[in-house]
PDB file of C-alpha atoms and ligand atoms in Angstrom:
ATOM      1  CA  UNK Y  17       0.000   0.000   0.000  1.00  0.00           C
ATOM      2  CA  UNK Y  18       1.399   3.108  -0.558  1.00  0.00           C
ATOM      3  CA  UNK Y  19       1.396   5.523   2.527  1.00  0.00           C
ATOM      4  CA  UNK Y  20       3.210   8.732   0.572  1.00  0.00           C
ATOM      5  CA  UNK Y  21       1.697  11.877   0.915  1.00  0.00           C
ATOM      6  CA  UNK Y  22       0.531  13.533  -1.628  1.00  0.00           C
ATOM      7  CA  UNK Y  23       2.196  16.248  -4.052  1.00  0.00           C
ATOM      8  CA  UNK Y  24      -0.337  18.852  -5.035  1.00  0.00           C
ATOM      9  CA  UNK Y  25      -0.289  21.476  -8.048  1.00  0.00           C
ATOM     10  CA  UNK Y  26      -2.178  24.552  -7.166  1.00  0.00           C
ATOM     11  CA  UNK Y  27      -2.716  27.212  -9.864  1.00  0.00           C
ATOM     12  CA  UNK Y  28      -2.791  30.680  -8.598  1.00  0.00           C
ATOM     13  CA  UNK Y  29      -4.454  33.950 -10.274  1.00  0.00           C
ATOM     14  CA  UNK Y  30      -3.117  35.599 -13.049  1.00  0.00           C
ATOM     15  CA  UNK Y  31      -4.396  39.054 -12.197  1.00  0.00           C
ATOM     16  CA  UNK Y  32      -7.522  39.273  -9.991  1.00  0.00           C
ATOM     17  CA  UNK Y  33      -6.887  37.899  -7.044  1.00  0.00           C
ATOM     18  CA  UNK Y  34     -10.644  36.682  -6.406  1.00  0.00           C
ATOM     19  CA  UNK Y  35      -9.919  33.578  -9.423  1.00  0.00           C
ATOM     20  CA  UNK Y  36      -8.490  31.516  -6.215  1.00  0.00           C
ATOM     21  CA  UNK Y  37     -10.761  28.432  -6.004  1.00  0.00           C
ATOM     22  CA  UNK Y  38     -12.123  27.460  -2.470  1.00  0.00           C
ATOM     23  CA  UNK Y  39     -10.377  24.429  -2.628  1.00  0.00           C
ATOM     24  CA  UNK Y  40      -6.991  26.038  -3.630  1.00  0.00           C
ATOM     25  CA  UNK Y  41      -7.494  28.220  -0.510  1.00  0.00           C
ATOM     26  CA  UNK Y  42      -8.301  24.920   1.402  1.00  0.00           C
ATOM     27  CA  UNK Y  43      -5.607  22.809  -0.020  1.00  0.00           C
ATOM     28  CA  UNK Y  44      -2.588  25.391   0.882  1.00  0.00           C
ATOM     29  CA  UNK Y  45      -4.076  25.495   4.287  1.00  0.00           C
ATOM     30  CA  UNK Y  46      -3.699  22.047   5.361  1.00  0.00           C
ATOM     31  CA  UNK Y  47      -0.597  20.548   3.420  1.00  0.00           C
ATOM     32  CA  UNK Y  48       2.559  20.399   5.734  1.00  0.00           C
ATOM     33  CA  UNK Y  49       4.466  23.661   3.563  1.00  0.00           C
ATOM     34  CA  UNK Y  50       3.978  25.235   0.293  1.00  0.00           C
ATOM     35  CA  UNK Y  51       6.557  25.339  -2.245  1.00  0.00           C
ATOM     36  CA  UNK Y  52       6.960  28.498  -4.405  1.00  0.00           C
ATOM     37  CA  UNK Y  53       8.919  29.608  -7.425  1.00  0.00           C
ATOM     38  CA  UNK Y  54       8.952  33.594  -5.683  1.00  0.00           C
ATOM     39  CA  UNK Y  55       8.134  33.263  -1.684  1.00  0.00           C
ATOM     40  CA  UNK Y  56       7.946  36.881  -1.876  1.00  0.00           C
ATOM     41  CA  UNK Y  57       5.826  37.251  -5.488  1.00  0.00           C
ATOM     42  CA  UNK Y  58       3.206  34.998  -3.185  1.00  0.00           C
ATOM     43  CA  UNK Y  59       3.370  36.729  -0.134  1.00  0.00           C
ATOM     44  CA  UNK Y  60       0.462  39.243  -1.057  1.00  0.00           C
ATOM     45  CA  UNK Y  61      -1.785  36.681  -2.231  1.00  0.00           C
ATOM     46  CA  UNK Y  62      -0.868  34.008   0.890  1.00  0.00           C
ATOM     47  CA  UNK Y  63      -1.831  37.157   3.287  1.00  0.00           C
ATOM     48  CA  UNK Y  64      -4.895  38.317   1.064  1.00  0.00           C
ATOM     49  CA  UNK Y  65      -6.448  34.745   2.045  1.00  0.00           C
ATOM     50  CA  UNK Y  66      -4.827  34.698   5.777  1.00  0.00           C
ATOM     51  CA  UNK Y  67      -2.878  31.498   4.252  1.00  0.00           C
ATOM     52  CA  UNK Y  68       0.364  30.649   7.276  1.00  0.00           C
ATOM     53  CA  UNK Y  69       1.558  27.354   5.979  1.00  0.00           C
ATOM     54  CA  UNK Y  70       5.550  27.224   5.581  1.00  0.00           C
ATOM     55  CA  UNK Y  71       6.813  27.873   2.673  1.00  0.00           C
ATOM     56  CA  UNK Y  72      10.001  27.156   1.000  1.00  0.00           C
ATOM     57  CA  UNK Y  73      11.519  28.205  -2.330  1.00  0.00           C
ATOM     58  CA  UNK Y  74      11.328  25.864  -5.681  1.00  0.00           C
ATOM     59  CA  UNK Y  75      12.050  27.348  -8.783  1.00  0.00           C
ATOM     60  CA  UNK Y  76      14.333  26.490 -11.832  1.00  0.00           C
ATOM     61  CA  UNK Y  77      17.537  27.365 -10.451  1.00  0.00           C
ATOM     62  CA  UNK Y  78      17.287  25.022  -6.975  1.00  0.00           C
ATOM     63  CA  UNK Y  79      14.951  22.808  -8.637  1.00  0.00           C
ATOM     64  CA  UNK Y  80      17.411  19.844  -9.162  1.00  0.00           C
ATOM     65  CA  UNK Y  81      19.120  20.356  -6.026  1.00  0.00           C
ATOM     66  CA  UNK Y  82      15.914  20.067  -3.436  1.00  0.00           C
ATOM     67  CA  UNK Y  83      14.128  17.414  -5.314  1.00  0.00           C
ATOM     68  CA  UNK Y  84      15.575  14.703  -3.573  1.00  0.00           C
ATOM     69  CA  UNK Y  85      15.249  16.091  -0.453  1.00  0.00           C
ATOM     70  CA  UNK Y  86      10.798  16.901  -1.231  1.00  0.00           C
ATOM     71  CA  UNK Y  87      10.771  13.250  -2.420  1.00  0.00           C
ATOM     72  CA  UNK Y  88      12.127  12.395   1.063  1.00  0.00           C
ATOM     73  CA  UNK Y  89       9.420  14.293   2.444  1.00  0.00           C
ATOM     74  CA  UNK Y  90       6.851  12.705   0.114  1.00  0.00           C
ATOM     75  CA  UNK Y  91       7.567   9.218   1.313  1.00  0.00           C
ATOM     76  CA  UNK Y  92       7.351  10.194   4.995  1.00  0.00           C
ATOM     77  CA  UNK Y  93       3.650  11.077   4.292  1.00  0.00           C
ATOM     78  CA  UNK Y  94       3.978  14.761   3.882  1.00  0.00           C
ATOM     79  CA  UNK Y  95       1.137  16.690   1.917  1.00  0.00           C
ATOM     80  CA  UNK Y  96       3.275  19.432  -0.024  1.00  0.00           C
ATOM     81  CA  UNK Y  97       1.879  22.075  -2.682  1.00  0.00           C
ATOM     82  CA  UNK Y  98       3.334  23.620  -5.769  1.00  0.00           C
ATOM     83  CA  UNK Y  99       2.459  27.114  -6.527  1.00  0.00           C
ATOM     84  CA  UNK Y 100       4.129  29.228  -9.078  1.00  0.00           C
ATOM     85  CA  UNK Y 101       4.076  33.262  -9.328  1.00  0.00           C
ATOM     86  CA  UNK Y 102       0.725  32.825 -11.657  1.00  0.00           C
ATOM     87  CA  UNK Y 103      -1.884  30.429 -13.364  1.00  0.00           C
ATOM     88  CA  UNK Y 104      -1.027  26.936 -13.424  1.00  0.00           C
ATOM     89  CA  UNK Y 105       2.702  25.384 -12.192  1.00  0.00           C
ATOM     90  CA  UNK Y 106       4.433  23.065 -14.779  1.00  0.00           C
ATOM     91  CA  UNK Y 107       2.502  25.264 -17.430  1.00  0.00           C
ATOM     92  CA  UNK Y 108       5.466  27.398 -19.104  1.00  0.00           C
ATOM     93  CA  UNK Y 109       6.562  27.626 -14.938  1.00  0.00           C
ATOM     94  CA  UNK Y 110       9.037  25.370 -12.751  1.00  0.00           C
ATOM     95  CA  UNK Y 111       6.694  22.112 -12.215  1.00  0.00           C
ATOM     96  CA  UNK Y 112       7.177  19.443 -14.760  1.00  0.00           C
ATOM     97  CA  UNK Y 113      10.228  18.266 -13.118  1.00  0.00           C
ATOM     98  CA  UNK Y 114       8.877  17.549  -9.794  1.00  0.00           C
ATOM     99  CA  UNK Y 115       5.660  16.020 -11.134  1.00  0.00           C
ATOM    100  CA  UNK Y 116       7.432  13.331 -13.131  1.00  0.00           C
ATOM    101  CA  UNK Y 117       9.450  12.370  -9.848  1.00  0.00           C
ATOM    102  CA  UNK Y 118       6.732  12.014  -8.331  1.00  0.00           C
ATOM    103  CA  UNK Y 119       4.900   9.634 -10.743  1.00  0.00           C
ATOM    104  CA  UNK Y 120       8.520   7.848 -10.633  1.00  0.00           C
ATOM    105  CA  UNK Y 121       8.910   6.834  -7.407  1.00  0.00           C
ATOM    106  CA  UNK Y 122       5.109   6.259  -7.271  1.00  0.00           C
ATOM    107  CA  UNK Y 123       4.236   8.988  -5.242  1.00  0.00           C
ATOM    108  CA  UNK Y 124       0.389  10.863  -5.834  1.00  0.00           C
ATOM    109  CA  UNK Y 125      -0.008  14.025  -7.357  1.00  0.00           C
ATOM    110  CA  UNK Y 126      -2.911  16.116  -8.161  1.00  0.00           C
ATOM    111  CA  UNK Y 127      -3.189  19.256 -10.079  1.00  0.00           C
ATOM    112  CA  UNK Y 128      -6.488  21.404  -9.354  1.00  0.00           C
ATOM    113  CA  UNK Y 129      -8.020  23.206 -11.587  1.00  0.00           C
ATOM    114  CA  UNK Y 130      -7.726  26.710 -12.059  1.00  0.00           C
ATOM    115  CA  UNK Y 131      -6.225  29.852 -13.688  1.00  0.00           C
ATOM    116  CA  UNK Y 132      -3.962  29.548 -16.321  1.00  0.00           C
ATOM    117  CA  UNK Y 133      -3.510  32.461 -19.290  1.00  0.00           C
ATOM    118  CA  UNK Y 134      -3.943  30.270 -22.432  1.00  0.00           C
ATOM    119  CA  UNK Y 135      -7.619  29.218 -21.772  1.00  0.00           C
ATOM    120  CA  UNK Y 136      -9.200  32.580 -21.460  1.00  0.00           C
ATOM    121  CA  UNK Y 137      -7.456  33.651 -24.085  1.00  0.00           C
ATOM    122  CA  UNK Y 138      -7.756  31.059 -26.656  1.00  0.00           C
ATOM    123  CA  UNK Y 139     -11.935  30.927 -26.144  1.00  0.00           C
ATOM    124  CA  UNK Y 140     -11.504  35.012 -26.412  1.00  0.00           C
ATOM    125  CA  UNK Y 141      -9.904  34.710 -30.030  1.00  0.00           C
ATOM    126  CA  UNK Y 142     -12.981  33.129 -31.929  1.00  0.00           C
ATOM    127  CA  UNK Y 143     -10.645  30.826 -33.848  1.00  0.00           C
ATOM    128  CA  UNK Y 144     -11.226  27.254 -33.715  1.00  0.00           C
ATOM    129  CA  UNK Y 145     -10.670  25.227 -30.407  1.00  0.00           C
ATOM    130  CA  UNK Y 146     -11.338  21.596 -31.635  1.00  0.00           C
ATOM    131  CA  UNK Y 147      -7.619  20.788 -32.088  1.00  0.00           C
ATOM    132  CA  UNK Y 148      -5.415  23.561 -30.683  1.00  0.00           C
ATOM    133  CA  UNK Y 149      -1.532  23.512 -29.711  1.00  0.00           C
ATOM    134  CA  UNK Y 150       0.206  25.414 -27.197  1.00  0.00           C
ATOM    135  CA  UNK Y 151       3.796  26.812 -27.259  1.00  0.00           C
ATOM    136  CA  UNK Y 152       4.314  28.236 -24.578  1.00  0.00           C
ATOM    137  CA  UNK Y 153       7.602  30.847 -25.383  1.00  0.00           C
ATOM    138  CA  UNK Y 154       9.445  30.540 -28.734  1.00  0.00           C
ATOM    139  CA  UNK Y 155      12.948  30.137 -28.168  1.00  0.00           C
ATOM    140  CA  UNK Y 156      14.807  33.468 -28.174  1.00  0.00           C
ATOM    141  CA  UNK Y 157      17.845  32.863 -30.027  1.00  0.00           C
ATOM    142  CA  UNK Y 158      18.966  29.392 -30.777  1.00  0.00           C
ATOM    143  CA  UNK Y 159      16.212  27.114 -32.327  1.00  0.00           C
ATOM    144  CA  UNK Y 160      13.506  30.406 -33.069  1.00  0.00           C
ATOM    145  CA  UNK Y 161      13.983  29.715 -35.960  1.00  0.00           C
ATOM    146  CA  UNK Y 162      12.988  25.757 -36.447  1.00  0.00           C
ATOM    147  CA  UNK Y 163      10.411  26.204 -34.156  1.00  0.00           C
ATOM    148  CA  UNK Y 164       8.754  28.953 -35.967  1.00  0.00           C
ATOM    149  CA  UNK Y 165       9.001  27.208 -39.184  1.00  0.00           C
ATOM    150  CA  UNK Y 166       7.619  23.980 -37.688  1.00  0.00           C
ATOM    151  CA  UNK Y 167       4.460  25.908 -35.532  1.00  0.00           C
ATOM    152  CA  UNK Y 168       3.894  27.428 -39.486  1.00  0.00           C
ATOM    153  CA  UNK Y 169       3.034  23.815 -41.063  1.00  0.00           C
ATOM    154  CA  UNK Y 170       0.815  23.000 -38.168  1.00  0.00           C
ATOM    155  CA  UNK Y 171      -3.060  22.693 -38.987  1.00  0.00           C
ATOM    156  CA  UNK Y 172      -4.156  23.863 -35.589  1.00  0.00           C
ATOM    157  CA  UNK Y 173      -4.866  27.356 -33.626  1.00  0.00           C
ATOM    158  CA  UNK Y 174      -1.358  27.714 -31.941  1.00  0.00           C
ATOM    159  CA  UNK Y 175      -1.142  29.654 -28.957  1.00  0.00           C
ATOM    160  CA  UNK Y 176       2.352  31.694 -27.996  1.00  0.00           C
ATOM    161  CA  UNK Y 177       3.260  33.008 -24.459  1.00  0.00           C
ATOM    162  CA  UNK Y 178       4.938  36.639 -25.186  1.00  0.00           C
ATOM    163  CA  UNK Y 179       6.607  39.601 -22.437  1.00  0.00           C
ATOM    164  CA  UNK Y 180       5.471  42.909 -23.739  1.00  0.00           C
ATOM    165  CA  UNK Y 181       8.985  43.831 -24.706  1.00  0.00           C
ATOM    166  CA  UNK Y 182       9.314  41.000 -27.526  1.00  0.00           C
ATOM    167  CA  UNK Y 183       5.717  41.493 -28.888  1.00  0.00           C
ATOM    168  CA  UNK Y 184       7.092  43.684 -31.553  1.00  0.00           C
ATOM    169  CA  UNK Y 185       9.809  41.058 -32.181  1.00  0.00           C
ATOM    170  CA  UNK Y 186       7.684  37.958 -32.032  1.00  0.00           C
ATOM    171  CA  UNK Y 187       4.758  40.133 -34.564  1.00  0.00           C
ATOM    172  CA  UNK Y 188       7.591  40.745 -37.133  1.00  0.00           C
ATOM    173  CA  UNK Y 189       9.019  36.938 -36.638  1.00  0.00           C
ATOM    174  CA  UNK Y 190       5.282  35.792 -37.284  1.00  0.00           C
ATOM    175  CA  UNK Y 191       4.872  38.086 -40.454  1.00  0.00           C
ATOM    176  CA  UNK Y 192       7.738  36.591 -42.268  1.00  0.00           C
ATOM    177  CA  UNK Y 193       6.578  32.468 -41.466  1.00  0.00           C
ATOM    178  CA  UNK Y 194       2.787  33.550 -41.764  1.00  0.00           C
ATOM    179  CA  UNK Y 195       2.359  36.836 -44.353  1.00  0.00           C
ATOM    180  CA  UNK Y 196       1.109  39.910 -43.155  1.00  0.00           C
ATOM    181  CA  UNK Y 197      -2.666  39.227 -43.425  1.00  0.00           C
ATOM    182  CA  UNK Y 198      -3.019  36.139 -41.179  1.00  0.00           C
ATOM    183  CA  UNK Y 199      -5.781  36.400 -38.632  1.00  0.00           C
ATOM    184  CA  UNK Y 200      -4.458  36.383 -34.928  1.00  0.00           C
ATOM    185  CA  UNK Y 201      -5.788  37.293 -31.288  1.00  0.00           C
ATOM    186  CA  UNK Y 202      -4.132  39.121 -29.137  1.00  0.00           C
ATOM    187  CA  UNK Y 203      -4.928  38.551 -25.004  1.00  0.00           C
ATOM    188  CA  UNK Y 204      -3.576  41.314 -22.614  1.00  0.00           C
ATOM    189  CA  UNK Y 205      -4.114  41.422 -18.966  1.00  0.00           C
ATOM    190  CA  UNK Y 206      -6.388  38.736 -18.638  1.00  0.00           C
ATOM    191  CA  UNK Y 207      -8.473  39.365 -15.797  1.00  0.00           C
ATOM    192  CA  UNK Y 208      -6.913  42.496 -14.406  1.00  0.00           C
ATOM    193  CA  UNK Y 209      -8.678  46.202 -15.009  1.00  0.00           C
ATOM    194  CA  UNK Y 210      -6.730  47.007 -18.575  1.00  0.00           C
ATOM    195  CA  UNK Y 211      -7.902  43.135 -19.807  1.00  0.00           C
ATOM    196  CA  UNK Y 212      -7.974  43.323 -23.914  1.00  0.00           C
ATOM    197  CA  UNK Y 213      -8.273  41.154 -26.784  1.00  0.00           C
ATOM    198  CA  UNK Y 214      -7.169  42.654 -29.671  1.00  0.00           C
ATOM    199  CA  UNK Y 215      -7.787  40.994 -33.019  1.00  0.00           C
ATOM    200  CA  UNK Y 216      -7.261  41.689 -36.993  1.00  0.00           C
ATOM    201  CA  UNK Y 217      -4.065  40.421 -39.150  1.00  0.00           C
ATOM    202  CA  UNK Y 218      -0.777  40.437 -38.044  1.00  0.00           C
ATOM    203  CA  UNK Y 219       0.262  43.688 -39.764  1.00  0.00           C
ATOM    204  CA  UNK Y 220      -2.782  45.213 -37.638  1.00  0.00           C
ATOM    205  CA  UNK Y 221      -1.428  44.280 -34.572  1.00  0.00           C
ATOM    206  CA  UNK Y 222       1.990  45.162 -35.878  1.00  0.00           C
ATOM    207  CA  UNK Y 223       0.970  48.951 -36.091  1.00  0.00           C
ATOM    208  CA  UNK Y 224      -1.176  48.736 -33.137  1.00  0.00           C
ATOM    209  CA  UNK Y 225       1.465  48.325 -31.200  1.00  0.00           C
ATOM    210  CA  UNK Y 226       3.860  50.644 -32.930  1.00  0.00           C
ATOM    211  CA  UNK Y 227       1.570  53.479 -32.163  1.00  0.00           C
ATOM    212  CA  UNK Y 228       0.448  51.920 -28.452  1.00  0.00           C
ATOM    213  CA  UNK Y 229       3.800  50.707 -26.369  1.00  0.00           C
ATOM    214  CA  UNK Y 230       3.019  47.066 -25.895  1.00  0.00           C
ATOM    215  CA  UNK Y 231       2.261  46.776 -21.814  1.00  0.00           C
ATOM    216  CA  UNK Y 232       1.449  43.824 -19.469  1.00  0.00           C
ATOM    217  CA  UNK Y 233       1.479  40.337 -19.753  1.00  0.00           C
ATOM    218  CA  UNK Y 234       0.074  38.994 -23.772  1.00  0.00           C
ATOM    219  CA  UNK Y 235      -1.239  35.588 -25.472  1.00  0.00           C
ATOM    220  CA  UNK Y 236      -1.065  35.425 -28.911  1.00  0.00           C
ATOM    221  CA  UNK Y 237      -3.454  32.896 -30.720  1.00  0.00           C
ATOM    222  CA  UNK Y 238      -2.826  31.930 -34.684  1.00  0.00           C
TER     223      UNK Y 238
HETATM  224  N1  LIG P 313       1.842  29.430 -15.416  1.00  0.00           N
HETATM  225  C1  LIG P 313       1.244  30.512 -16.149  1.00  0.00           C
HETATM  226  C2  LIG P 313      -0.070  30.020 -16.764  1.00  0.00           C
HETATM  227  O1  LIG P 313      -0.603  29.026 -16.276  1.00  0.00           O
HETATM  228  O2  LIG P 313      -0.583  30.656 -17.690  1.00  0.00           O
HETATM  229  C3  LIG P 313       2.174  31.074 -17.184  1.00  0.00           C
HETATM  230  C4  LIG P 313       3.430  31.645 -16.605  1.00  0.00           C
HETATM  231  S1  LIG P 313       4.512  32.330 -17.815  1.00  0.00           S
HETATM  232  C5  LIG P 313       5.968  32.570 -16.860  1.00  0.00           C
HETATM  233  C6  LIG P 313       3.978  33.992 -17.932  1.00  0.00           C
HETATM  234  C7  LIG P 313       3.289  34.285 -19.271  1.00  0.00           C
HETATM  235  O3  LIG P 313       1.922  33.878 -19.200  1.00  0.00           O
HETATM  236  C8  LIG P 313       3.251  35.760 -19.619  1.00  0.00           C
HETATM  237  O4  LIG P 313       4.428  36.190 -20.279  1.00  0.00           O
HETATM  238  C9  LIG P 313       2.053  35.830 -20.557  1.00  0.00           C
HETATM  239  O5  LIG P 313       2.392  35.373 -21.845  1.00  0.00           O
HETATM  240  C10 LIG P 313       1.109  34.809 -19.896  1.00  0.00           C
HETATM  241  N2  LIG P 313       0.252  35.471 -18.906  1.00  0.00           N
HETATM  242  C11 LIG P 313       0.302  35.357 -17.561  1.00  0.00           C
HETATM  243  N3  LIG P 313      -0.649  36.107 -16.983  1.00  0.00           N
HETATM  244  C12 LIG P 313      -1.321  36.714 -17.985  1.00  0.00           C
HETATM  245  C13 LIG P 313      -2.419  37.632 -18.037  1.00  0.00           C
HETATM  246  N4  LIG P 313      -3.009  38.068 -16.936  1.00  0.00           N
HETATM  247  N5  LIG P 313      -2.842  38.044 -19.265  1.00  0.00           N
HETATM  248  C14 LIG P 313      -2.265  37.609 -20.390  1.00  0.00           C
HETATM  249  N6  LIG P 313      -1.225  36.748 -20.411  1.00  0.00           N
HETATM  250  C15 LIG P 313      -0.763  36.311 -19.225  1.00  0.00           C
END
């Protein structure tokens, strides 16, 4: 039988602070600590909901170096959660890494539903959601390339994570692979007060956001 605890993925809000599920709320107070990719990005939100379990730091940099140590606690039948800085851990966050040890060395793991970026923003766009793939963030340098000629021969809506300081980048990128006039959607600021979704061809976008700085945190869906 196995007597582990259990690991437990907890998505946090992207924005408004009022998308934490009761059950999040209830899950992060009664697991033994909390681990978190920015202890002090989740202060705020751990205080807004009077949350005081521990918490200690897991993000990519320590990642390989505690997971040993979590498994440890695991197997002596401690109830840990996984929170990243926003939406979903494992999701274009630290997470996968943990979750797959887990599943290793036969340990439980569940992942609640709740916010995540892509979602709201791929029902938002209007394009079609039967088959759908998501990216996550193209490459910067090494391997844009490929991976922008290989999302280009894909028959699905593709969905792209971007910063606001790359949008311009990312729009031009897309414009060569795709041609000006392809349809796209572009989320901003899903569910926080400036919350957009901006759509028309990528040249559209591409002066929309010459004339308006690109700001906060973006989706694009193609
Ligand atoms: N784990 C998160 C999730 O489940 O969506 C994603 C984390 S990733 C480090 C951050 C990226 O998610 C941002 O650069 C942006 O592309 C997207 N994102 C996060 N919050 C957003 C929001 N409120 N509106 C639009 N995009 C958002």
């Amino acid at each position: 039988m196995n007597k582990s605890g259990k690991l437990f993925i907890v998505p946090t809000p992207i924005g408004n602070l009022k998308d934490m599920t009761l059950r999040s709320i209830e899950v992060l107070n009664s697991v033994d600590y909390i681990l978190a990719e920015d202890t002090r990005t989740s202060q705020p939100l751990l205080q807004h909901y009077n949350i005081q379990t521990p918490l200690k730091s897991y993000h990519s940099f320590n990642e390989h170096y505690i997971l040993q140590n979590i498994l440890i606690d695991l197997k002596n039948n401690k109830n840990i959660a996984l929170i990243s800085d926003a939406g979903t851990p494992a999701i274009s966050d630290p997470g996968y890494l943990i979750v797959k040890h887990c599943i290793d060395n036969n340990v439980k793991v569940e992942c609640l539903p709740g916010p995540t970026a892509f979602i709201p923003a791929l029902v938002c766009s209007g394009k079609p959601l039967h088959h759908f793939v998501f990216i996550g963030f193209l490459p910067i340098k090494k391997g844009r390339q490929t991976k922008l000629q290989e999302i280009s021969l894909l028959p699905y809506t593709i969905v792209l994570y971007e910063s606001p300081h790359k949008l311009l980048k990312t729009l031009n990128d897309l414009k060569n692979i795709f041609g000006a006039e392809k349809p796209i959607g572009i989320s901003r600021e899903i569910s926080k007060i400036f919350e957009e979704h901006l759509r028309g061809s990528i040249e559209e976008m591409i002066q929309h956001f010459t004339k308006h700085l690109p700001k906060g945190e973006m989706v694009i869906v193609i």
